[in-house]
Backbone as JSON, one array per atom type, in Angstrom:
{
  "sequence": "MRWLKFTAAGKTSWGLVEGDQVIAVDGDPFSEWQRTSRAHSLSHVKFELPLIPRTFYCVGLNYLKHLKEAADKRGEVPAVPDRPEIGYRAQNALIAHDEDVVIPSFATEKIHYEGELVVVIGKKVKHLTKENAMDCVFGYTIGNDVSERSWQKADRSLWRSKNADTFKPMGPWIETEADLDKMETIVRVNGKETNRFATGDMIFGVVPFLVELTKYFTLWPGDVIWMGTDGASPDIKHGDVVEIEITGVGTLRNRFVREGR",
  "N": [[64.96, -33.28, -49.23], [68.52, -33.05, -48.76], [70.64, -34.88, -46.92], [73.65, -34.56, -45.36], [76.49, -36.02, -43.91], [79.2, -34.63, -42.33], [82.51, -33.23, -41.81], [83.84, -30.39, -40.3], [86.05, -27.89, -39.27], [87.08, -29.58, -37.32], [84.86, -30.8, -36.21], [82.32, -33.22, -36.41], [79.22, -33.57, -37.93], [75.68, -33.73, -38.76], [74.07, -32.33, -41.65], [72.11, -30.12, -43.77], [72.05, -30.01, -47.21], [72.15, -27.22, -49.2], [72.1, -25.73, -52.13], [75.35, -24.68, -52.76], [76.17, -24.99, -50.2], [76.3, -26.37, -46.85], [74.1, -26.68, -44.2], [74.46, -26.91, -40.85], [72.98, -29.18, -38.51], [71.56, -29.76, -35.26], [71.39, -32.85, -33.77], [70.04, -35.72, -35.52], [68.98, -37.19, -38.7], [67.32, -39.4, -38.22], [66.03, -39.16, -35.88], [65.21, -36.7, -33.51], [65.82, -33.36, -34.59], [67.36, -30.15, -35.13], [67.6, -27.23, -37.0], [70.52, -25.21, -37.39], [72.43, -22.1, -37.18], [74.84, -22.43, -38.35], [76.77, -22.49, -41.17], [78.46, -23.94, -43.96], [80.69, -23.94, -46.72], [80.42, -26.35, -49.28], [82.75, -27.04, -50.54], [84.63, -26.79, -48.62], [84.41, -28.67, -46.64], [84.82, -31.97, -45.23], [83.46, -34.78, -46.67], [81.69, -37.27, -45.05], [80.97, -40.8, -44.49], [77.57, -41.44, -45.25], [76.21, -42.99, -43.37], [76.74, -45.71, -41.04], [75.62, -48.76, -41.63], [73.41, -50.79, -39.69], [72.7, -53.3, -40.66], [73.82, -54.51, -43.75], [72.52, -54.9, -46.59], [72.31, -56.44, -49.86], [71.63, -56.66, -53.37], [71.8, -59.06, -55.93], [72.07, -60.1, -59.17], [70.17, -58.03, -60.85], [69.4, -56.64, -63.05], [68.61, -56.95, -66.47], [70.49, -56.74, -68.62], [72.97, -56.84, -67.32], [72.75, -59.34, -66.16], [72.69, -60.98, -68.46], [75.22, -60.43, -69.57], [76.9, -61.45, -67.58], [76.23, -64.16, -67.69], [76.98, -64.76, -70.32], [79.77, -64.55, -70.16], [80.33, -66.82, -68.73], [79.62, -68.72, -70.51], [77.0, -69.58, -70.51], [73.39, -69.96, -70.63], [71.41, -67.21, -69.84], [69.8, -67.16, -66.68], [66.92, -65.97, -65.59], [66.03, -64.65, -62.49], [63.31, -65.85, -60.46], [62.34, -64.78, -58.19], [62.95, -62.3, -55.63], [66.3, -62.14, -54.5], [68.61, -62.0, -51.83], [71.65, -60.71, -50.5], [74.61, -60.07, -48.48], [76.9, -57.49, -47.42], [80.08, -56.31, -46.12], [80.68, -54.13, -43.36], [83.27, -53.13, -42.97], [84.24, -52.58, -45.47], [83.28, -50.17, -46.33], [83.67, -46.86, -47.55], [83.87, -43.25, -47.84], [82.58, -40.65, -50.04], [84.96, -39.3, -52.27], [87.08, -40.51, -50.96], [89.83, -42.86, -51.17], [89.75, -45.87, -53.08], [91.51, -48.66, -52.25], [93.51, -50.81, -53.9], [94.58, -54.01, -53.24], [98.07, -54.89, -53.18], [98.69, -57.38, -54.21], [96.56, -58.07, -55.75], [94.88, -58.95, -58.85], [94.63, -57.58, -62.22], [91.95, -57.45, -62.63], [89.9, -55.57, -61.59], [86.83, -54.27, -60.91], [84.07, -51.94, -61.19], [80.72, -51.29, -59.92], [77.94, -49.42, -60.4], [75.47, -48.44, -58.18], [72.13, -47.96, -57.0], [71.29, -47.04, -53.73], [69.18, -47.91, -51.17], [67.93, -46.34, -48.32], [66.88, -47.13, -45.15], [64.33, -45.87, -43.0], [62.84, -46.38, -40.69], [61.89, -48.71, -38.07], [60.73, -51.82, -39.14], [58.68, -54.66, -40.03], [57.31, -57.45, -41.85], [56.23, -56.17, -44.18], [53.97, -55.01, -46.74], [53.1, -54.87, -50.27], [51.64, -52.59, -50.48], [52.37, -50.9, -48.37], [55.11, -50.81, -48.29], [56.95, -48.81, -49.15], [56.76, -46.9, -47.23], [58.71, -47.11, -45.32], [61.03, -46.2, -46.39], [63.6, -43.96, -46.14], [65.27, -42.5, -47.82], [67.65, -42.1, -50.52], [70.93, -43.11, -51.54], [74.18, -43.48, -53.1], [76.05, -46.24, -54.31], [79.21, -47.88, -54.92], [79.97, -50.86, -56.03], [82.65, -52.5, -55.7], [84.73, -54.99, -57.16], [87.02, -57.75, -57.11], [87.63, -59.68, -59.64], [88.99, -62.1, -60.22], [89.37, -63.27, -57.73], [86.7, -63.55, -57.06], [85.91, -65.49, -58.87], [87.51, -67.64, -58.08], [86.83, -68.3, -55.45], [84.48, -69.81, -53.12], [82.72, -68.15, -51.92], [81.93, -64.62, -51.51], [83.76, -63.41, -49.9], [86.27, -62.05, -49.93], [86.45, -60.91, -52.48], [84.51, -58.95, -52.8], [84.4, -57.68, -50.39], [86.75, -56.66, -49.36], [88.8, -54.27, -47.58], [87.84, -50.93, -48.2], [86.39, -51.45, -50.52], [83.77, -50.68, -50.92], [82.61, -47.92, -51.69], [80.38, -45.3, -50.66], [77.88, -42.8, -50.9], [77.21, -39.39, -52.05], [75.65, -38.22, -50.09], [72.41, -38.41, -48.45], [69.5, -38.46, -50.25], [66.21, -37.39, -50.01], [64.02, -36.95, -51.67], [63.95, -38.15, -54.19], [62.9, -39.42, -57.42], [62.18, -42.48, -58.5], [61.29, -43.34, -61.02], [62.28, -41.52, -62.79], [65.01, -41.57, -62.74], [68.39, -41.81, -63.91], [71.3, -43.82, -64.16], [74.62, -42.98, -64.44], [77.86, -43.67, -65.38], [81.22, -42.7, -65.14], [84.6, -42.93, -66.13], [87.57, -41.48, -65.4], [86.44, -39.14, -66.4], [85.23, -39.91, -68.78], [82.31, -41.2, -70.19], [81.18, -44.44, -69.45], [79.08, -46.1, -69.02], [75.52, -46.2, -68.96], [72.24, -46.24, -67.73], [68.72, -46.81, -67.17], [67.8, -46.24, -63.96], [65.65, -47.31, -62.53], [64.95, -49.57, -63.96], [64.68, -52.35, -63.15], [64.82, -55.92, -62.57], [63.49, -56.85, -60.31], [61.93, -54.48, -58.36], [62.27, -51.92, -55.77], [60.15, -52.29, -53.94], [59.31, -55.16, -54.07], [61.66, -56.31, -52.97], [61.76, -55.2, -50.4], [59.42, -56.27, -49.31], [59.99, -59.04, -49.44], [62.37, -59.22, -47.87], [61.42, -58.42, -45.31], [59.8, -60.47, -44.55], [61.37, -62.14, -43.13], [63.3, -60.71, -41.68], [63.78, -58.02, -39.37], [63.81, -54.69, -40.32], [65.85, -51.86, -39.67], [66.2, -48.38, -38.7], [68.56, -46.74, -40.73], [69.58, -49.04, -41.88], [70.73, -50.38, -45.01], [70.06, -51.08, -48.48], [71.58, -52.24, -51.25], [70.95, -52.01, -54.67], [71.77, -53.38, -56.98], [73.18, -53.53, -60.39], [73.52, -52.46, -63.85], [74.9, -53.45, -67.04], [78.5, -53.59, -67.81], [81.9, -53.45, -66.55], [85.02, -51.83, -67.32], [88.46, -52.92, -66.86], [89.81, -51.56, -64.01], [92.38, -49.26, -63.29], [95.39, -48.31, -61.46], [95.19, -45.06, -60.26], [92.92, -44.34, -61.71], [89.83, -42.56, -61.8], [86.62, -42.98, -60.69], [83.36, -42.01, -61.3], [80.08, -42.06, -60.2], [77.03, -41.16, -61.14], [73.73, -40.56, -60.16], [70.85, -39.43, -61.39], [69.04, -36.85, -59.87], [69.84, -37.63, -57.39], [72.76, -37.46, -56.91], [76.37, -37.35, -57.2], [78.81, -39.79, -56.8], [82.19, -39.99, -56.14], [85.34, -41.53, -56.54], [88.8, -42.25, -56.25], [90.99, -44.75, -57.53], [93.63, -46.55, -56.17], [96.61, -48.41, -56.27], [97.9, -50.42, -53.75], [100.96, -49.58, -52.24], [101.94, -48.16, -54.38]],
  "CA": [[66.14, -32.78, -48.52], [69.77, -33.79, -48.88], [71.3, -34.99, -45.63], [75.08, -34.82, -45.48], [77.31, -36.1, -42.71], [80.41, -33.93, -42.75], [83.42, -32.71, -40.79], [84.35, -29.04, -40.54], [86.67, -27.31, -38.07], [87.29, -30.63, -36.33], [83.59, -31.27, -35.66], [81.51, -34.0, -37.34], [77.79, -33.42, -37.66], [74.78, -33.81, -39.89], [73.64, -31.05, -42.17], [71.24, -30.08, -44.93], [72.71, -29.41, -48.37], [71.33, -26.21, -49.88], [73.0, -25.14, -53.11], [76.75, -25.05, -52.56], [76.44, -24.92, -48.77], [75.64, -27.31, -45.95], [73.65, -26.04, -42.98], [74.57, -27.89, -39.78], [71.84, -29.38, -37.63], [71.76, -30.46, -34.01], [70.6, -34.07, -33.85], [70.26, -36.53, -36.72], [67.74, -37.32, -39.48], [66.51, -40.55, -37.82], [65.36, -38.86, -34.61], [64.9, -35.27, -33.46], [66.9, -32.49, -35.06], [67.04, -28.73, -35.2], [68.48, -26.46, -37.87], [71.33, -24.2, -36.7], [72.88, -21.0, -38.03], [76.19, -22.74, -38.82], [76.79, -22.84, -42.59], [79.79, -24.18, -44.5], [80.78, -24.23, -48.14], [80.66, -27.77, -49.53], [84.13, -27.22, -50.97], [85.52, -26.64, -47.46], [84.13, -29.69, -45.64], [85.08, -33.35, -45.6], [82.27, -35.62, -46.72], [81.81, -38.53, -44.32], [79.96, -41.8, -44.87], [76.24, -41.02, -44.8], [75.87, -43.75, -42.17], [77.24, -47.07, -40.92], [74.38, -49.51, -41.46], [73.32, -51.93, -38.75], [72.8, -54.44, -41.57], [74.22, -54.05, -45.07], [71.93, -55.84, -47.54], [72.61, -56.16, -51.26], [70.91, -57.4, -54.39], [72.74, -59.55, -56.92], [71.76, -59.84, -60.58], [68.84, -57.43, -60.81], [69.17, -55.95, -64.32], [68.7, -57.98, -67.5], [71.72, -56.65, -69.4], [74.05, -57.33, -66.47], [72.52, -60.78, -66.04], [73.09, -61.61, -69.71], [76.67, -60.32, -69.73], [77.53, -62.39, -66.65], [76.03, -65.52, -68.21], [77.8, -64.92, -71.53], [81.17, -64.79, -69.78], [80.44, -68.2, -68.25], [79.18, -69.61, -71.56], [75.72, -70.16, -70.07], [72.15, -69.26, -70.97], [71.03, -66.45, -68.64], [68.64, -67.63, -65.93], [66.29, -64.83, -64.94], [65.47, -65.09, -61.21], [61.84, -65.79, -60.35], [62.01, -64.14, -56.91], [64.05, -61.47, -55.13], [67.31, -62.83, -53.7], [69.32, -60.97, -51.08], [72.91, -61.07, -49.87], [75.15, -59.14, -47.5], [78.24, -56.99, -47.57], [80.73, -56.06, -44.84], [80.85, -52.72, -43.01], [84.66, -52.71, -43.06], [84.54, -52.21, -46.85], [82.69, -48.88, -46.64], [84.39, -45.59, -47.53], [83.03, -42.12, -48.2], [82.84, -39.86, -51.24], [86.29, -38.69, -52.4], [88.14, -41.32, -50.36], [90.45, -43.75, -52.16], [89.65, -47.33, -53.1], [92.88, -49.17, -52.23], [93.62, -52.13, -54.51], [95.71, -54.72, -52.63], [99.23, -55.0, -54.06], [98.73, -58.72, -54.8], [95.36, -58.29, -56.56], [95.09, -58.97, -60.29], [94.13, -56.4, -62.93], [90.51, -57.57, -62.82], [89.19, -54.75, -60.61], [85.67, -53.71, -61.6], [83.09, -51.17, -60.42], [79.29, -51.44, -60.23], [77.2, -48.28, -59.88], [74.22, -48.96, -57.63], [71.23, -47.2, -56.14], [71.25, -47.54, -52.35], [67.97, -47.55, -50.44], [68.19, -46.11, -46.9], [65.68, -47.38, -44.35], [64.13, -44.79, -42.03], [62.17, -46.75, -39.44], [61.84, -50.14, -37.76], [59.57, -52.45, -39.78], [58.69, -56.08, -40.4], [56.1, -57.93, -42.52], [55.69, -55.15, -45.07], [53.2, -55.42, -47.91], [53.4, -54.0, -51.41], [50.93, -51.32, -50.31], [52.99, -50.0, -47.38], [56.56, -51.03, -48.24], [57.75, -47.59, -49.35], [56.65, -46.03, -46.05], [59.91, -47.22, -44.47], [62.2, -45.68, -47.1], [63.96, -42.59, -45.77], [65.83, -41.83, -48.98], [68.55, -42.86, -51.39], [72.28, -42.65, -51.79], [74.81, -44.16, -54.23], [77.12, -47.15, -53.96], [80.08, -48.45, -55.94], [80.24, -52.24, -55.61], [83.94, -52.87, -56.3], [84.99, -56.43, -57.13], [88.22, -58.35, -57.69], [86.92, -60.78, -60.31], [89.69, -63.39, -60.15], [89.02, -63.83, -56.42], [85.3, -63.94, -57.11], [85.84, -66.75, -59.62], [88.25, -68.71, -57.4], [86.31, -68.61, -54.13], [83.09, -70.28, -53.02], [81.92, -67.04, -51.42], [82.4, -63.3, -51.92], [84.33, -62.85, -48.67], [87.33, -61.06, -50.2], [86.31, -60.27, -53.79], [83.64, -57.78, -52.71], [84.37, -57.14, -49.03], [88.05, -56.16, -48.91], [88.77, -52.88, -47.12], [87.64, -49.82, -49.15], [85.73, -51.89, -51.75], [82.36, -50.27, -50.99], [82.31, -46.49, -51.55], [78.95, -44.96, -50.56], [77.67, -41.38, -50.65], [77.86, -38.49, -51.1], [74.67, -37.83, -49.08], [71.12, -39.1, -48.58], [68.47, -37.62, -50.89], [64.9, -37.91, -49.58], [62.94, -36.59, -52.58], [64.21, -38.67, -55.53], [61.82, -40.09, -58.15], [62.77, -43.66, -59.13], [60.88, -43.48, -62.42], [62.99, -40.53, -63.63], [66.45, -41.64, -62.49], [69.36, -42.49, -64.75], [72.62, -44.04, -63.58], [75.65, -42.67, -65.43], [79.18, -43.95, -64.83], [82.34, -42.13, -65.9], [85.96, -43.26, -65.7], [88.45, -40.37, -65.82], [85.65, -38.16, -67.12], [84.62, -40.47, -69.98], [81.17, -42.05, -69.88], [81.36, -45.86, -69.78], [77.84, -46.86, -68.81], [74.33, -45.41, -68.66], [71.03, -47.06, -67.76], [67.59, -46.34, -66.37], [68.01, -46.79, -62.62], [64.48, -48.07, -62.08], [64.65, -50.66, -64.88], [65.15, -53.53, -62.44], [64.0, -57.13, -62.65], [62.63, -56.66, -59.14], [62.12, -53.14, -57.84], [62.48, -51.74, -54.34], [59.04, -52.84, -53.16], [59.41, -56.61, -53.87], [62.75, -56.66, -52.07], [61.35, -54.85, -49.03], [58.43, -57.26, -48.88], [60.66, -60.32, -49.22], [63.27, -59.09, -46.72], [60.75, -58.29, -44.02], [59.2, -61.74, -44.14], [62.32, -62.86, -42.3], [64.15, -59.83, -40.88], [63.36, -56.67, -39.01], [64.64, -53.6, -40.83], [66.05, -50.82, -38.67], [66.66, -47.11, -39.26], [69.96, -46.75, -41.1], [69.91, -50.18, -42.74], [70.79, -50.03, -46.43], [69.93, -52.14, -49.47], [72.16, -51.9, -52.55], [69.94, -52.57, -55.56], [72.32, -54.02, -58.18], [73.66, -52.66, -61.46], [73.38, -52.92, -65.22], [76.1, -53.25, -67.84], [79.76, -54.18, -67.39], [82.95, -52.51, -66.21], [86.37, -52.09, -67.79], [89.44, -53.14, -65.8], [90.19, -50.29, -63.42], [93.83, -49.22, -63.04], [95.92, -47.35, -60.5], [95.03, -43.66, -60.65], [91.63, -44.08, -62.33], [88.79, -41.94, -60.97], [85.29, -43.45, -61.09], [82.23, -41.2, -60.84], [78.76, -42.65, -60.41], [75.96, -40.16, -61.0], [72.33, -40.97, -60.29], [70.14, -38.17, -61.54], [68.12, -36.6, -58.76], [70.49, -37.98, -56.12], [74.05, -36.8, -56.82], [77.5, -38.04, -57.83], [79.8, -40.4, -55.92], [83.48, -39.99, -56.83], [86.45, -42.14, -55.8], [90.01, -42.61, -56.99], [91.5, -46.1, -57.27], [95.08, -46.56, -56.04], [97.16, -49.71, -55.92], [98.69, -50.4, -52.54], [102.4, -49.58, -52.45], [102.32, -47.33, -55.52]],
  "C": [[67.34, -33.67, -48.81], [70.49, -33.72, -47.54], [72.74, -35.39, -45.83], [75.69, -34.96, -44.09], [78.69, -35.58, -43.09], [81.24, -33.55, -41.54], [83.93, -31.35, -41.22], [84.88, -28.5, -39.21], [86.79, -28.34, -36.95], [86.03, -31.2, -35.73], [82.79, -32.01, -36.73], [80.04, -33.88, -36.95], [76.99, -33.68, -38.92], [74.44, -32.4, -40.37], [72.74, -31.21, -43.37], [71.96, -29.37, -46.07], [71.73, -28.47, -49.06], [72.25, -25.46, -50.83], [74.42, -25.63, -52.89], [77.16, -24.96, -51.1], [75.79, -26.1, -48.04], [75.34, -26.57, -44.65], [73.65, -27.08, -41.88], [73.27, -27.97, -38.99], [72.32, -30.0, -36.32], [70.84, -31.68, -34.02], [70.94, -34.84, -35.12], [68.93, -36.79, -37.41], [66.83, -38.46, -39.03], [65.84, -40.35, -36.47], [65.01, -37.37, -34.61], [66.1, -34.46, -33.92], [66.4, -31.06, -35.14], [68.07, -28.02, -36.07], [69.25, -25.42, -37.03], [71.68, -23.07, -37.68], [74.26, -21.26, -38.62], [76.13, -23.22, -40.27], [78.23, -22.97, -43.06], [79.69, -24.38, -46.01], [81.09, -25.72, -48.33], [82.12, -28.02, -49.92], [85.12, -27.17, -49.81], [85.25, -27.66, -46.37], [84.57, -31.05, -46.15], [83.78, -34.13, -45.57], [82.57, -36.92, -45.96], [80.82, -39.55, -44.89], [78.6, -41.32, -44.41], [75.8, -41.72, -43.52], [76.65, -45.07, -42.2], [76.03, -47.95, -40.67], [74.49, -50.59, -40.39], [73.43, -53.23, -39.53], [72.91, -53.92, -42.98], [73.74, -55.09, -46.08], [72.33, -55.46, -48.97], [71.83, -57.11, -52.15], [71.93, -57.85, -55.43], [72.36, -59.15, -58.33], [70.32, -59.35, -60.69], [68.53, -56.57, -62.03], [69.45, -56.94, -65.44], [70.01, -57.94, -68.27], [72.91, -57.19, -68.61], [73.96, -58.85, -66.3], [73.01, -61.52, -67.28], [74.61, -61.58, -69.89], [77.4, -61.29, -68.81], [77.4, -63.82, -67.15], [76.88, -65.77, -69.45], [79.25, -65.22, -71.19], [81.38, -66.21, -69.28], [80.05, -69.21, -69.32], [77.87, -70.29, -71.24], [74.56, -69.36, -70.64], [71.7, -68.5, -69.72], [69.76, -66.99, -68.0], [68.07, -66.45, -65.16], [65.68, -65.29, -63.61], [63.96, -64.93, -61.17], [61.39, -65.2, -59.02], [63.2, -63.3, -56.47], [65.01, -62.3, -54.27], [68.27, -61.8, -53.1], [70.61, -61.55, -50.52], [73.35, -60.0, -48.89], [76.51, -58.63, -47.95], [78.77, -56.6, -46.18], [80.93, -54.57, -44.6], [82.28, -52.24, -43.19], [85.03, -52.21, -44.46], [84.07, -50.8, -47.19], [83.7, -47.74, -46.56], [83.48, -44.5, -48.07], [83.41, -41.56, -49.58], [84.21, -39.22, -51.17], [87.38, -39.39, -51.6], [88.62, -42.34, -51.38], [90.06, -45.21, -51.96], [91.09, -47.86, -53.22], [92.87, -50.61, -52.76], [94.79, -52.85, -53.86], [96.83, -54.95, -53.64], [99.27, -56.33, -54.81], [97.48, -59.05, -55.61], [95.73, -58.33, -58.04], [94.6, -57.66, -60.9], [92.62, -56.39, -63.06], [89.75, -56.89, -61.67], [88.06, -54.03, -61.34], [84.8, -52.9, -60.63], [81.69, -51.66, -60.76], [78.58, -50.26, -59.58], [75.82, -48.71, -59.45], [73.44, -47.9, -56.86], [71.21, -47.86, -54.77], [69.99, -47.0, -51.67], [68.3, -47.45, -48.95], [66.88, -46.24, -46.13], [65.57, -46.34, -43.24], [63.43, -45.17, -40.76], [62.13, -48.27, -39.29], [60.56, -50.75, -38.35], [59.79, -53.95, -39.93], [57.34, -56.39, -41.04], [55.43, -56.81, -43.35], [54.87, -55.78, -46.17], [53.55, -54.49, -49.07], [52.71, -52.65, -51.27], [51.67, -50.37, -49.36], [54.51, -50.05, -47.37], [57.36, -49.73, -48.3], [57.67, -46.63, -48.15], [57.91, -46.05, -45.2], [61.15, -46.62, -45.13], [62.44, -44.22, -46.72], [64.47, -41.83, -46.97], [66.8, -42.74, -49.71], [69.94, -42.24, -51.38], [72.86, -43.52, -52.9], [75.91, -45.06, -53.71], [77.93, -47.57, -55.17], [80.53, -49.81, -55.44], [81.5, -52.72, -56.32], [84.19, -54.36, -56.12], [86.37, -56.74, -57.69], [87.76, -59.67, -58.31], [87.66, -62.12, -60.26], [89.43, -64.06, -58.81], [87.58, -64.32, -56.41], [85.14, -65.29, -57.81], [86.46, -67.91, -58.85], [87.58, -69.18, -56.11], [84.87, -69.12, -54.17], [82.16, -69.21, -52.45], [82.56, -65.73, -51.88], [83.21, -62.61, -50.81], [85.43, -61.83, -48.93], [87.1, -60.29, -51.5], [85.46, -59.01, -53.74], [83.7, -57.08, -51.35], [85.73, -56.7, -48.5], [87.91, -54.69, -48.48], [88.71, -51.92, -48.31], [86.87, -50.21, -50.4], [84.26, -51.47, -51.86], [82.19, -48.78, -50.74], [80.8, -46.25, -51.51], [78.82, -43.48, -50.24], [77.11, -40.7, -51.9], [76.97, -38.1, -49.91], [73.44, -38.68, -49.24], [70.11, -38.1, -49.13], [67.1, -38.22, -50.56], [63.79, -37.74, -50.62], [63.05, -37.21, -53.97], [63.03, -39.45, -56.09], [62.42, -41.25, -58.95], [62.47, -43.75, -60.61], [61.65, -42.54, -63.34], [64.5, -40.65, -63.54], [67.19, -42.32, -63.63], [70.64, -42.67, -63.96], [73.66, -43.86, -64.68], [77.01, -42.87, -64.76], [80.25, -43.36, -65.75], [83.65, -42.59, -65.27], [86.89, -42.21, -66.28], [87.72, -39.38, -66.72], [84.94, -38.68, -68.35], [83.48, -41.42, -69.59], [81.39, -43.48, -70.36], [80.09, -46.66, -69.66], [76.72, -45.89, -68.47], [73.12, -46.33, -68.73], [69.96, -46.43, -66.89], [67.65, -47.02, -65.0], [66.86, -47.68, -62.19], [64.15, -49.28, -62.93], [65.16, -52.0, -64.33], [64.25, -54.73, -62.73], [63.0, -57.13, -61.5], [62.94, -55.3, -58.54], [62.27, -53.12, -56.33], [61.39, -52.43, -53.53], [59.14, -54.36, -53.0], [60.54, -57.01, -52.93], [62.41, -56.32, -50.62], [60.36, -55.87, -48.49], [59.09, -58.59, -48.55], [61.57, -60.28, -47.99], [62.52, -59.17, -45.41], [59.85, -59.47, -43.69], [60.05, -62.4, -43.06], [63.06, -61.97, -41.31], [63.41, -58.55, -40.52], [64.34, -55.68, -39.63], [64.67, -52.49, -39.79], [66.46, -49.51, -39.35], [68.17, -47.15, -39.53], [70.42, -48.0, -41.82], [69.93, -49.71, -44.19], [70.62, -51.28, -47.28], [70.51, -51.61, -50.78], [71.42, -52.7, -53.61], [70.47, -53.18, -56.85], [72.65, -53.01, -59.27], [73.33, -53.26, -62.81], [74.7, -52.7, -65.96], [77.33, -53.89, -67.22], [80.8, -53.08, -67.18], [84.24, -52.84, -66.95], [87.27, -52.44, -66.6], [89.93, -51.78, -65.3], [91.65, -50.34, -62.99], [94.17, -48.2, -61.95], [95.77, -45.92, -61.05], [93.71, -43.33, -61.31], [90.66, -43.47, -61.32], [87.43, -42.36, -61.53], [84.24, -42.54, -60.45], [80.94, -41.92, -61.18], [77.72, -41.58, -60.1], [74.62, -40.86, -61.1], [71.52, -39.69, -60.28], [69.1, -38.03, -60.44], [68.7, -36.95, -57.41], [71.81, -37.24, -55.99], [75.11, -37.6, -57.54], [78.47, -38.51, -56.75], [81.11, -40.52, -56.7], [84.56, -40.6, -55.95], [87.59, -42.46, -56.74], [90.44, -44.01, -56.57], [93.03, -46.02, -57.23], [95.53, -47.96, -55.65], [98.1, -49.56, -54.73], [100.2, -50.47, -52.87], [102.87, -48.74, -53.61], [102.37, -45.85, -55.13]]
}
């Protein structure tokens, strides 16, 4: 199923995407819900954020090509991690499908995207094992991990380079039936393909991260884990439109605009 949070006729609700329509439901996917007779064309609704996570986890360098490119830029030999490592992002940075990424007026030209698979947690869990880890996964959505690279280089943390307002597009919906082994991530800028990679070709997959996370933290319904990216990004300019497609999930689209332009 594809769960979409949307607004139509002034009312925000959850719905099930079926073809080019969304069927509204009463309730939500993490508790009880009931299908209704209210149907809307997808072209006539506003897509909302799939959810606001209680905790917003993220994975850093989790693809070999991306790891090598980052090391090359620093003039270093790439160091492949020997265990899953987890970070965080800020809720204030989240925006929905088709909303604008706003580049601060004083930012440099080094604005980059990262197309990422997002794992959505469906139930409260702790101390998962590799045998039962996937039982807590409700589904998947798509994230665009936007970065201002000069800030990232200058600061000791990622507080502004990755967490500025609007720097974390996520959507368009949550897909519950996707097959990780068959997914490809395809990124397009202004309609031109700039990156393509096998989504599941991670250094550490979803299961190792779930096991590692839940040694220390309780995961709750609606928590998300962004799983990292492969490849590199061009410098994104005012007016550019970035589309991130993950086969079997959907396409996340956002325009980039420079503040004050």
